[in-house]
Coordinates of C-alpha atoms in Angstrom, one line a residue:
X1 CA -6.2 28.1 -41.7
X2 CA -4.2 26.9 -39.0
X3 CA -2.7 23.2 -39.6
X4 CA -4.3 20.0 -37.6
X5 CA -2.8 19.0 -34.1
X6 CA -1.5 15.6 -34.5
X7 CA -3.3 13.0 -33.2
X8 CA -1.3 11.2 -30.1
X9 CA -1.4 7.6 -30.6
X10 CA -2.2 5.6 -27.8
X11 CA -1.0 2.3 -26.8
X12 CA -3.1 -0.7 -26.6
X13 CA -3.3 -1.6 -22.9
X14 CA -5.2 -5.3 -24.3
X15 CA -3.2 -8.6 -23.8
X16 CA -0.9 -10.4 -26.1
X17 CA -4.0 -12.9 -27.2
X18 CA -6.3 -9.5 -27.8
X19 CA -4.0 -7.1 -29.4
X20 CA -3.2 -10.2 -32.0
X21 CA -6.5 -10.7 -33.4
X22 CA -7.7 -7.3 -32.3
X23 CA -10.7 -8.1 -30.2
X24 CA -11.8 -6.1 -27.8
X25 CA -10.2 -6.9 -24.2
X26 CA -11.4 -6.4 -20.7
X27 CA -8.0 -6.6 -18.8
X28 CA -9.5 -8.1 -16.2
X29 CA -7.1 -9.6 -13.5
X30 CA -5.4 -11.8 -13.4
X31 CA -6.5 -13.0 -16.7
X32 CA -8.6 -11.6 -19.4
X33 CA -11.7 -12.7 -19.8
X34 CA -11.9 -13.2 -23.4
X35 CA -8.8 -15.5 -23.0
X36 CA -10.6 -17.5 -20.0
X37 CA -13.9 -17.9 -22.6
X38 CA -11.7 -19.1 -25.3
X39 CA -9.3 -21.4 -23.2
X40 CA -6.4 -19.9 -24.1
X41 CA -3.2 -18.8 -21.9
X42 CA -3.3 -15.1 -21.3
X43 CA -0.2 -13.7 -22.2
X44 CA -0.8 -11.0 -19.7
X45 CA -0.6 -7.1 -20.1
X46 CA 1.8 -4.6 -20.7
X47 CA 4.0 -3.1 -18.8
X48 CA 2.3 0.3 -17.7
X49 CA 5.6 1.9 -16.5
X50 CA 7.1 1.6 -19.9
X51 CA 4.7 3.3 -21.7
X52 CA 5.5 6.1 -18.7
X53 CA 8.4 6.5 -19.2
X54 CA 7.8 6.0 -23.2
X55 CA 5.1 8.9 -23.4
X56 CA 7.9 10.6 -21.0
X57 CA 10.8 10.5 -23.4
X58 CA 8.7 11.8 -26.4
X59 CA 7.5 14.8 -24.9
X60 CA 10.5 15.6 -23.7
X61 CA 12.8 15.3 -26.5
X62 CA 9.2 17.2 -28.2
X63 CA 10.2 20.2 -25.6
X64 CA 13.8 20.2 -26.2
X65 CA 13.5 20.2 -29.6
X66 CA 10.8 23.4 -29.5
X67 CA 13.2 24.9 -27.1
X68 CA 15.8 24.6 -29.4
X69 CA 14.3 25.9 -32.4
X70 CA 13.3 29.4 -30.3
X71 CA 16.7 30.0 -29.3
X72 CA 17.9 29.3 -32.8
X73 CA 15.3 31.8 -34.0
X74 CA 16.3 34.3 -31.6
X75 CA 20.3 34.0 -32.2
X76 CA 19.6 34.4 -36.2
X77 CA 19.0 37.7 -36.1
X78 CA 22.9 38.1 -35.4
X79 CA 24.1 35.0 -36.2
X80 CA 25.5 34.5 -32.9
X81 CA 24.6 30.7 -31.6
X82 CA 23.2 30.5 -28.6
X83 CA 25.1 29.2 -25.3
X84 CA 24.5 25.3 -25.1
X85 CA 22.8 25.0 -21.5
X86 CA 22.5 21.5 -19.9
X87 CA 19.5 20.0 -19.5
X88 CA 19.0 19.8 -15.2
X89 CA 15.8 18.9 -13.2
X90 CA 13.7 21.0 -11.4
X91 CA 12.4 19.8 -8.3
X92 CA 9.1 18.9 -9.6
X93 CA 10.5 16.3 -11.9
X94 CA 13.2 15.3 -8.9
X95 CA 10.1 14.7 -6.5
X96 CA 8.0 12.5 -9.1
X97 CA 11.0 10.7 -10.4
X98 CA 11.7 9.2 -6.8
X99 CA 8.3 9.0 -6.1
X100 CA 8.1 6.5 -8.9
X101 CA 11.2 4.8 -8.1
X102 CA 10.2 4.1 -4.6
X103 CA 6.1 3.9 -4.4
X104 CA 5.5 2.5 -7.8
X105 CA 8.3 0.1 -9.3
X106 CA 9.6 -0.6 -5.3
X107 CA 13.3 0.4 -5.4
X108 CA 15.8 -1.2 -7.9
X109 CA 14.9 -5.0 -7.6
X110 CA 11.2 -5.0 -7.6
X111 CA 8.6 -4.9 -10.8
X112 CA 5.7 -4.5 -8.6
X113 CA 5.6 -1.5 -5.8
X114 CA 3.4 -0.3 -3.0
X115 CA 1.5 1.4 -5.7
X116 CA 1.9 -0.1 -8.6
X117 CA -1.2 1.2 -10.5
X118 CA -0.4 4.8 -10.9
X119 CA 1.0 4.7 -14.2
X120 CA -2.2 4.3 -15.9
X121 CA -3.8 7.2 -14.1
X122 CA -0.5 9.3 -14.9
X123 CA -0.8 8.3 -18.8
X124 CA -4.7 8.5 -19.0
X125 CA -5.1 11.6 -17.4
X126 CA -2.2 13.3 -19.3
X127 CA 0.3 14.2 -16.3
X128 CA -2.6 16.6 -15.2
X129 CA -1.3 19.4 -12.7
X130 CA -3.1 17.8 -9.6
X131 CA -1.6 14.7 -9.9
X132 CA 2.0 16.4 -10.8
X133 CA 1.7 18.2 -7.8
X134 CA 0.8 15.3 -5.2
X135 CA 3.1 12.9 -6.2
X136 CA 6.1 15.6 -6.6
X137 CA 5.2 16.9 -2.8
X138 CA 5.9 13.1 -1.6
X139 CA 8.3 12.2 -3.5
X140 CA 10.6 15.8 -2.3
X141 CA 9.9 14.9 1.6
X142 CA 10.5 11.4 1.5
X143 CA 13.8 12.0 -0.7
X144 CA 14.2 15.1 1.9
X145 CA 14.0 12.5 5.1
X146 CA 15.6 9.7 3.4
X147 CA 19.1 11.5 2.1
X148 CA 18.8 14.0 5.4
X149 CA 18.8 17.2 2.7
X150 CA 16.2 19.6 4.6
X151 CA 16.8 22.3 1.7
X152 CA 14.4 19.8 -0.2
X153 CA 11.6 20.3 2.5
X154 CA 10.7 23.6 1.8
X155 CA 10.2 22.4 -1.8
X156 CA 8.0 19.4 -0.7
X157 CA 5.7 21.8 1.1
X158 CA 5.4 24.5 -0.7
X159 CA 4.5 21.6 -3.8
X160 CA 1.9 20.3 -0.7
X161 CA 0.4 23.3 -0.8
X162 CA -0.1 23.4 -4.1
X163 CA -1.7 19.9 -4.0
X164 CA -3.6 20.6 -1.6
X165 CA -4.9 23.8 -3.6
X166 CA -5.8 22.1 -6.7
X167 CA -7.6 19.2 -5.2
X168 CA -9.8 21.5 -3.4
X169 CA -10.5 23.3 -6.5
X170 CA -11.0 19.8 -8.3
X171 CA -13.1 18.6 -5.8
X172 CA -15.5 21.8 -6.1
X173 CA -15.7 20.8 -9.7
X174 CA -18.3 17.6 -10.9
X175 CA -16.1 17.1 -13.8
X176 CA -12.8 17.3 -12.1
X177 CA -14.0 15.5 -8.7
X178 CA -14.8 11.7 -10.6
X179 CA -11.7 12.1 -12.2
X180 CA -8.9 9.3 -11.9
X181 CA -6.4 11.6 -11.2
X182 CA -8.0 13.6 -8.6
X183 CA -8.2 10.2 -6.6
X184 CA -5.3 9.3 -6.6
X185 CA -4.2 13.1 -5.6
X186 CA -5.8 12.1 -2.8
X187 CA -4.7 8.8 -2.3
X188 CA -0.9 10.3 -2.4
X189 CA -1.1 13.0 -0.1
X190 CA -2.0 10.3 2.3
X191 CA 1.9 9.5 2.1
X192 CA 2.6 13.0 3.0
X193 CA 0.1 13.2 5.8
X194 CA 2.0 10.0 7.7
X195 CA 4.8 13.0 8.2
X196 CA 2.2 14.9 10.3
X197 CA 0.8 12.3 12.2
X198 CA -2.2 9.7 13.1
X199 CA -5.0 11.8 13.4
X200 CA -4.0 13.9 10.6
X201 CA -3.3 10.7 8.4
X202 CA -7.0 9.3 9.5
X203 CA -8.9 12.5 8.4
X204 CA -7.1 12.6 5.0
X205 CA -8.5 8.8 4.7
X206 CA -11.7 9.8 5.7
X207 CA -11.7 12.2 3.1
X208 CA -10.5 9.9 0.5
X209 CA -13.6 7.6 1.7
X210 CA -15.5 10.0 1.3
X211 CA -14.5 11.1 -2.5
X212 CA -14.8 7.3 -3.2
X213 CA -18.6 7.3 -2.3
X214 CA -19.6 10.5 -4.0
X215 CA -17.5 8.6 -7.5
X216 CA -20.5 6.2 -7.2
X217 CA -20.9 3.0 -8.1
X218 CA -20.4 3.4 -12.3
X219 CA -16.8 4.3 -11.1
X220 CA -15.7 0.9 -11.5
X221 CA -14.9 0.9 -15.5
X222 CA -11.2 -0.3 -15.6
X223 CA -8.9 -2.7 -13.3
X224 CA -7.2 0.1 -12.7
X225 CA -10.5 1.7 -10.5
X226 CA -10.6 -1.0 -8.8
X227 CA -6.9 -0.9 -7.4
X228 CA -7.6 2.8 -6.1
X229 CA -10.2 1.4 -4.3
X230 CA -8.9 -1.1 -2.8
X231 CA -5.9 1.1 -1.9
X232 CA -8.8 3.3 -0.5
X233 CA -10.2 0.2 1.6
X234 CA -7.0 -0.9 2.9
X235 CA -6.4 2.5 4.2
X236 CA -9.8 2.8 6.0
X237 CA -9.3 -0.6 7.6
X238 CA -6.3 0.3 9.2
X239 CA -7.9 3.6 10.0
X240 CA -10.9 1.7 12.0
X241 CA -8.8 -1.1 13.4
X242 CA -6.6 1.2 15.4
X243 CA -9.4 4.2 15.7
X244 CA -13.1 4.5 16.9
X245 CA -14.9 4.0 14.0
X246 CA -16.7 1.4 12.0
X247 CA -16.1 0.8 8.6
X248 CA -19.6 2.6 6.5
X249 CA -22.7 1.0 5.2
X250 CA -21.3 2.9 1.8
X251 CA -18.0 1.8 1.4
X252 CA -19.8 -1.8 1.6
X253 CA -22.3 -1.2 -1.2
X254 CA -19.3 0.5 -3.0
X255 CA -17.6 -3.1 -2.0
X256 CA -20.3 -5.1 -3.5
X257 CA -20.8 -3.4 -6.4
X258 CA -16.9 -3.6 -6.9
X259 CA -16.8 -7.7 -6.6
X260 CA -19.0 -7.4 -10.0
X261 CA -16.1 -6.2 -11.7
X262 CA -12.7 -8.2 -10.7
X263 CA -11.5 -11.5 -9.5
X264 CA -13.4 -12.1 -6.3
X265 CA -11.4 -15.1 -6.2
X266 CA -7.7 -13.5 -6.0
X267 CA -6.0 -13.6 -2.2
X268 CA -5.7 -9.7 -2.7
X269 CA -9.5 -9.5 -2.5
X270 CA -10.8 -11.3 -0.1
X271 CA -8.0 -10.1 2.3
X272 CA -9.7 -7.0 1.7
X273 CA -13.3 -8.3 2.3
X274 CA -12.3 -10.4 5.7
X275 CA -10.4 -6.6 6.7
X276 CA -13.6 -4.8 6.3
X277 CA -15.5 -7.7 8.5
X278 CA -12.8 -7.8 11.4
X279 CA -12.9 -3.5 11.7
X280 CA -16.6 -4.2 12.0
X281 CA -16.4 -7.1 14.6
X282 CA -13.7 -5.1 16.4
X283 CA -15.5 -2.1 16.5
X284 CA -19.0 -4.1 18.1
X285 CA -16.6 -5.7 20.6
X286 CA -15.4 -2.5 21.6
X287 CA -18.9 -1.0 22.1
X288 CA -20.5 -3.9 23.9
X289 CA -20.8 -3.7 27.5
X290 CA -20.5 -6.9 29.9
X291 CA -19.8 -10.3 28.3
X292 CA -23.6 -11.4 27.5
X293 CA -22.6 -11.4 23.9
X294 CA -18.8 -13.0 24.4
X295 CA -19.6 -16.1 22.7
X296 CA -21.6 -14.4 19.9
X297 CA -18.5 -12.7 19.0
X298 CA -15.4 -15.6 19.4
X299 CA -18.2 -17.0 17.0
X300 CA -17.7 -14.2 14.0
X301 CA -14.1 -14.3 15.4
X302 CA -13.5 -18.2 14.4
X303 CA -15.8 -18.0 11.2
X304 CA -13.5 -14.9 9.8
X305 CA -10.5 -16.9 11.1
X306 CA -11.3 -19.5 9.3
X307 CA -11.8 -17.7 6.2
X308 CA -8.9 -16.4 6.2
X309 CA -6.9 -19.4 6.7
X310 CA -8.4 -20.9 3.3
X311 CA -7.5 -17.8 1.9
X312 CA -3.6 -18.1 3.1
X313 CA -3.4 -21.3 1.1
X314 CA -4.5 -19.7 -1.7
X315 CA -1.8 -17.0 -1.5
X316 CA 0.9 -19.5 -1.0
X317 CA -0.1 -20.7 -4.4
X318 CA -0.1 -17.2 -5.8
X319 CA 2.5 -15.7 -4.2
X320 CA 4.9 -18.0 -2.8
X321 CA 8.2 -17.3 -0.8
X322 CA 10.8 -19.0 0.5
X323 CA 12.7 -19.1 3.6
X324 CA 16.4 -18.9 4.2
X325 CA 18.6 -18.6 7.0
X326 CA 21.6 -16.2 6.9
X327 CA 23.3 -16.0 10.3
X328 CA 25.7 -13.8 9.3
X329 CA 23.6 -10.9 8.5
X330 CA 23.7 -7.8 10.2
X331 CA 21.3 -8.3 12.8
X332 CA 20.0 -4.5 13.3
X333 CA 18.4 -5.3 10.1
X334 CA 17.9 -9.6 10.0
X335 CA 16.6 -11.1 13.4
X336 CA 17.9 -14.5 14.2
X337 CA 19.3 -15.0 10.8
X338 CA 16.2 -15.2 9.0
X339 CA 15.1 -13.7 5.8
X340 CA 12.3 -15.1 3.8
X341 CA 12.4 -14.0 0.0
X342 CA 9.6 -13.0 -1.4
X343 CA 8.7 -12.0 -5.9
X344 CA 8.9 -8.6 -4.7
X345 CA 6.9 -5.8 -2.9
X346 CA 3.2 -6.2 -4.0
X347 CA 3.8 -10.0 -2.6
X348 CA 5.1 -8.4 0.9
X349 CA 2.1 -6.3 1.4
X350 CA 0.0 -8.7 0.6
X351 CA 1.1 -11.5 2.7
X352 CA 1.6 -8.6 5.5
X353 CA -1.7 -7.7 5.2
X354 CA -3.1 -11.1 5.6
X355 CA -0.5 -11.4 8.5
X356 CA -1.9 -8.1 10.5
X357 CA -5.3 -9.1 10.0
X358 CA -4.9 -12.5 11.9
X359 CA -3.0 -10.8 14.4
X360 CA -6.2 -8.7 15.4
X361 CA -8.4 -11.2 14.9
X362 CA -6.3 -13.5 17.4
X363 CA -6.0 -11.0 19.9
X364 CA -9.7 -10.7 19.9
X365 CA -9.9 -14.3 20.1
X366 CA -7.3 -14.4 22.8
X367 CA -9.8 -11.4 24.7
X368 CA -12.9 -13.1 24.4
X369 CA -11.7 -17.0 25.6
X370 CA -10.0 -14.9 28.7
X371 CA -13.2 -13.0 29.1
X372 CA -15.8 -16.2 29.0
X373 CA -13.0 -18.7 31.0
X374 CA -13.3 -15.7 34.0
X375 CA -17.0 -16.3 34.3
X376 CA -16.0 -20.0 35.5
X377 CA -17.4 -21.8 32.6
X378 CA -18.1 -26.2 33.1
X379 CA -15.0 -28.2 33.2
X380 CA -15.0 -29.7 29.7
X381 CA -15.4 -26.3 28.4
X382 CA -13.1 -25.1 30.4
X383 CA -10.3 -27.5 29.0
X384 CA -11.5 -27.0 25.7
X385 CA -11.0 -22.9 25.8
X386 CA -7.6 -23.2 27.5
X387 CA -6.1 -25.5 25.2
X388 CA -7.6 -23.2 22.5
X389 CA -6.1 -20.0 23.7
X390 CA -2.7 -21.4 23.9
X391 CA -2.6 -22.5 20.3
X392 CA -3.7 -19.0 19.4
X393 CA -1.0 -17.3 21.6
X394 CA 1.4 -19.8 19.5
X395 CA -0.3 -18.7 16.2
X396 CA 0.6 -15.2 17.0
X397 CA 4.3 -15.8 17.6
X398 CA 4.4 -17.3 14.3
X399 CA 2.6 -14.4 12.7
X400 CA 5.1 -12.2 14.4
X401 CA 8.0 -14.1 13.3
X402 CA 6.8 -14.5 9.7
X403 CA 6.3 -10.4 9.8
X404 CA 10.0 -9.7 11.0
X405 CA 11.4 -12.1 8.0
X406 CA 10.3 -9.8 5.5
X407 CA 11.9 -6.5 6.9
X408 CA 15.4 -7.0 4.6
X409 CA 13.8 -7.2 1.4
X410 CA 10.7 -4.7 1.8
X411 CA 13.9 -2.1 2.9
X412 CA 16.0 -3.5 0.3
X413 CA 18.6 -4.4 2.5
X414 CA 18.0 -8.2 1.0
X415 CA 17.3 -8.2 -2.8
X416 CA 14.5 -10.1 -4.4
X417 CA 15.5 -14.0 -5.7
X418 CA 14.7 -12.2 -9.2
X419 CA 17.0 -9.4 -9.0
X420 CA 20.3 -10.0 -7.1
X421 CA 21.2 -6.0 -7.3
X422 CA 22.0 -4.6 -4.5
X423 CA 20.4 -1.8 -3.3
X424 CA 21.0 2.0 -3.3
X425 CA 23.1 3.5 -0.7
X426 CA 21.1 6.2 1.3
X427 CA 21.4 7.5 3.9
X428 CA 18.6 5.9 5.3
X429 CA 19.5 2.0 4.6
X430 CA 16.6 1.2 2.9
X431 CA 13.8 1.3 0.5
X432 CA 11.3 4.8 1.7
X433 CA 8.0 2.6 0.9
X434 CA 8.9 -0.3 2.8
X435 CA 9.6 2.0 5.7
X436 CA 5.7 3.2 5.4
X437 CA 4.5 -0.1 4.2
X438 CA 6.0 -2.1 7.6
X439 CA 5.2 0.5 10.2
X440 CA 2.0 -0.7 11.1
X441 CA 2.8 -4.3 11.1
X442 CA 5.9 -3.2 13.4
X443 CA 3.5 -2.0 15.6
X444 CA 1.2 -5.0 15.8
X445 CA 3.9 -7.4 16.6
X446 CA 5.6 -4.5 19.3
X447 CA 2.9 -4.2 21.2
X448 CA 2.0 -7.9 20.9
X449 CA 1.6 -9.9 24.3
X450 CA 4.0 -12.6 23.1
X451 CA 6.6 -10.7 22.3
X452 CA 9.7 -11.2 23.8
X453 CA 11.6 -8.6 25.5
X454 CA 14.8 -8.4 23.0
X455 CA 13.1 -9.0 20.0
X456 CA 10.5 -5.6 21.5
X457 CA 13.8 -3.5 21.9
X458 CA 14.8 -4.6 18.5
X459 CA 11.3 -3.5 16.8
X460 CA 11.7 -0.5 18.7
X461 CA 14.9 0.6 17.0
X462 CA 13.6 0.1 13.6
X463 CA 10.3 1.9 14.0
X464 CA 12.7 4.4 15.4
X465 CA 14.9 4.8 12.7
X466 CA 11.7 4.6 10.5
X467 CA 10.1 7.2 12.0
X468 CA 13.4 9.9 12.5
X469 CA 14.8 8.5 9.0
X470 CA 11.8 9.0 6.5
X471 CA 10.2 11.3 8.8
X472 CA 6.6 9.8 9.6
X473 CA 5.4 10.8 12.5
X474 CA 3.3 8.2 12.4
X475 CA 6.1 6.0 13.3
X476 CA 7.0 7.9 16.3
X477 CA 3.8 8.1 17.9
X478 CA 3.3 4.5 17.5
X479 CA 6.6 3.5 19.0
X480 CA 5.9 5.3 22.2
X481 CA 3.4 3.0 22.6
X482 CA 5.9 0.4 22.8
X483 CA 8.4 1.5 24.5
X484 CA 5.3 2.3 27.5
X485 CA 4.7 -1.4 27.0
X486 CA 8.2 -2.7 27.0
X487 CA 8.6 -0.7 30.7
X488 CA 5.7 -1.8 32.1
X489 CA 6.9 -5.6 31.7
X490 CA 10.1 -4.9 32.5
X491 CA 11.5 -7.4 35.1

């Protein structure tokens, strides 16, 4: 009779308050919800990358040890020790390292990345080969593009196509398709696919969409199901914003049943909620013909505005920053001296979400007010409108300028106010995520009407060295864009 398996403990993902008098938790964000029905100050959660790189560290020294006991086993026989061989990575665990470093914990001075939730998914699902796969074929291109070592490249693709193998296999599979894991396969590879190019990029979120409608409305169990889909959301809204498409009557069933299970009340959210309504609005200006219904949309146009203006004073309170001046900082990376200094990455995105979002909505704003003042409206409207379009032309320079503050820390350039490090030294100055994360918001302020010619030229350089540096064609294709812009107002 063969001896048991041990049992591999797991590690109570409960708060402080729970884990002390063992009740059961429901790690809701940003507090739990027994603490919030008791009254008591939620101590918070643990740190899901520890117990990463914890579980990591056991089954490792586990492997070595196994490893060790073979060739021992093997050199008895002639008592001759075996050569002692260092331990090296292989490219898979070279790939997943940096895609951890970079996606998940944000470069050296953040604790919160671009994708901070992946550790539970990589714990819960046990490192399952999918998942391995996806997150080593990123991490090898971007380390590939970033430290300009195309040897890696054939690594990263030949890993891609292995990704791509296994979630097709996974997704043929009603077991394997619900999974966590095989979700945020998906939601990875959508990294990779920025390499190949827009349309690319939008079919793989499409596809993602689509895997987060067939997971059905019980697949919101954990805060952690939640994140992937608002990761999934985000992604579509982008997708619609700068596409042809409208955002599904699915995905907003999926969104309502979603608000059941987390803090409809946190910035992160609604940002989200007002996204999915300005894709929508966007998408029924686009399709309209003549200006019958003009006034019809500047009125969904103001109420979302609005909306989202309450909701910016709720992030200030959740996420502040701060503003600072350093005029004698390189200026290819810090425009006009200014660098605002933020907790760390999660806070960027977040407050560059919200930022890109009133961008849109002000330039449809800016449309529609153009549109009704040319159909010679009466004089006291008339004055009204005007005045109004000129405050929202000034609101989008401020947008822009807020944007362009938080390039030096989401590259790393700048470090965080709770982390003074400095940051690594690769050849491409900067951190890879906030490359992807500030392309599209790059892009919005580019192509923005009041722009100004230098500071244009400027954004054009860094979505170039975005683009040729971490290797997203994305980036490329966008800049064009601009740089068609920045002739046709040339002087």
């Amino acid at each position: 009779m063969s001896p048991p398996k041990p049992v591999r403990a797991r590690t109570s993902r409960s708060c402080g308050n729970c884990r002390a008098v063992k009740r059961r938790c429901d790690q809701q964000l940003p507090h739990c919800g027994q603490c919030v029905r008791m009254r008591e100050t939620c101590p918070g959660y643990r740190d899901e990358w520890d117990l990463v790189f914890r579980d990591q560290t056991n089954q490792t020294i586990k492997r070595t040890n196994e490893k060790r006991a073979r060739s021992a086993a093997t050199a008895g026989a002639n008592d001759v020790p075996a050569p002692a061989r260092e331990l090296s990575p292989n490219p898979d665990q070279i790939g997943i390292n940096y895609f951890l470093s970079n996606f998940v914990l944000g470069g050296p001075s953040s604790s919160r990345g671009y994708l901070n939730y992946i550790p539970s998914v990589y714990v819960n699902d046990g490192e399952h080969p999918t998942l391995v796969a996806s997150l080593a074929a990123v991490g090898l291109v971007a380390l590939a593009n970033s430290t300009q070592q195309p040897e890696l490249v054939t690594h990263a693709r030949a890993k891609y196509m292995e990704a791509i193998h296994n979630v097709n296999n996974a997704l043929a599979s009603p077991s394997e398709s619900i999974k966590d894991s095989t979700l945020m396969s998906v939601i990875s590879l959508g990294m990779f696919e920025q390499v190949s190019g827009f349309e690319t990029w939008v079919q793989h979120v499409e596809g993602a969409a689509a895997l987060v409608v067939a997971r059905g409305k019980s697949q919101f169990s954990s805060p952690v199901t939640i994140r992937m889909f608002n990761q999934v959301r985000a992604d579509l809204v982008i997708a619609s914003l700068h596409g042809t498409k409208p955002i599904s009557r699915d995905m907003l069933e999926l969104q309502e049943e979603a608000a059941k299970h987390t803090d409809t009340a946190s910035a992160f959210w609604q940002i989200g909620i007002l996204g999915t309504r300005c894709a929508n609005l966007l998408f029924a200006l686009r399709e309209s013909t003549g200006g019958r219904r003009s006034a019809e949309f500047l009125k969904e146009a103001t109420s979302i505005e609005r909306d989202l203006q309450r909701n910016v004073e709720s992030l200030a309170i959740e996420e502040p920053y701060t503003t600072t001046q350093e005029p004698s900082g390189d200026p290819s990376i810090i425009l006009n001296g200014r660098v605002d200094r933020y907790q760390d990455i999660w806070a960027i995105r977040v407050w560059n979400n919200s930022r890109n979002l009133h961008m849109i909505l002000c330039e449809m704003i800016c449309y529609l007010l153009n549109r009704i003042l040319g159909q010679n409206p009466a004089s006291s409207l008339h004055s009204s409108m005007n005045y109004r379009l000129q405050e929202t032309l000034q609101t989008l320079s401020r947008l822009g300028n807020d944007f362009l503050a938080t390039i030096p820390q989401a590259l790393e350039i700048s470090s965080s106010p709770s982390d003074p490090r400095p940051s690594l030294d690769l050849s491409f100055r900067g951190n890879i995520s906030g490359g992807y994360m500030l392309t599209w918001g790059l892009y919005m302020v580019g192509k923005c009407a009041v722009t100004t010619k230098e500071t244009r030229k400027w954004i054009i350089q860094r979505l170039q060295s975005i683009g040729s540096n971490a290797g997203t064609s994305v980036a490329l294709q966008l800049v064009e864009d601009i740089i068609k812009i920045d002739q046709l107002t040339a002087s």
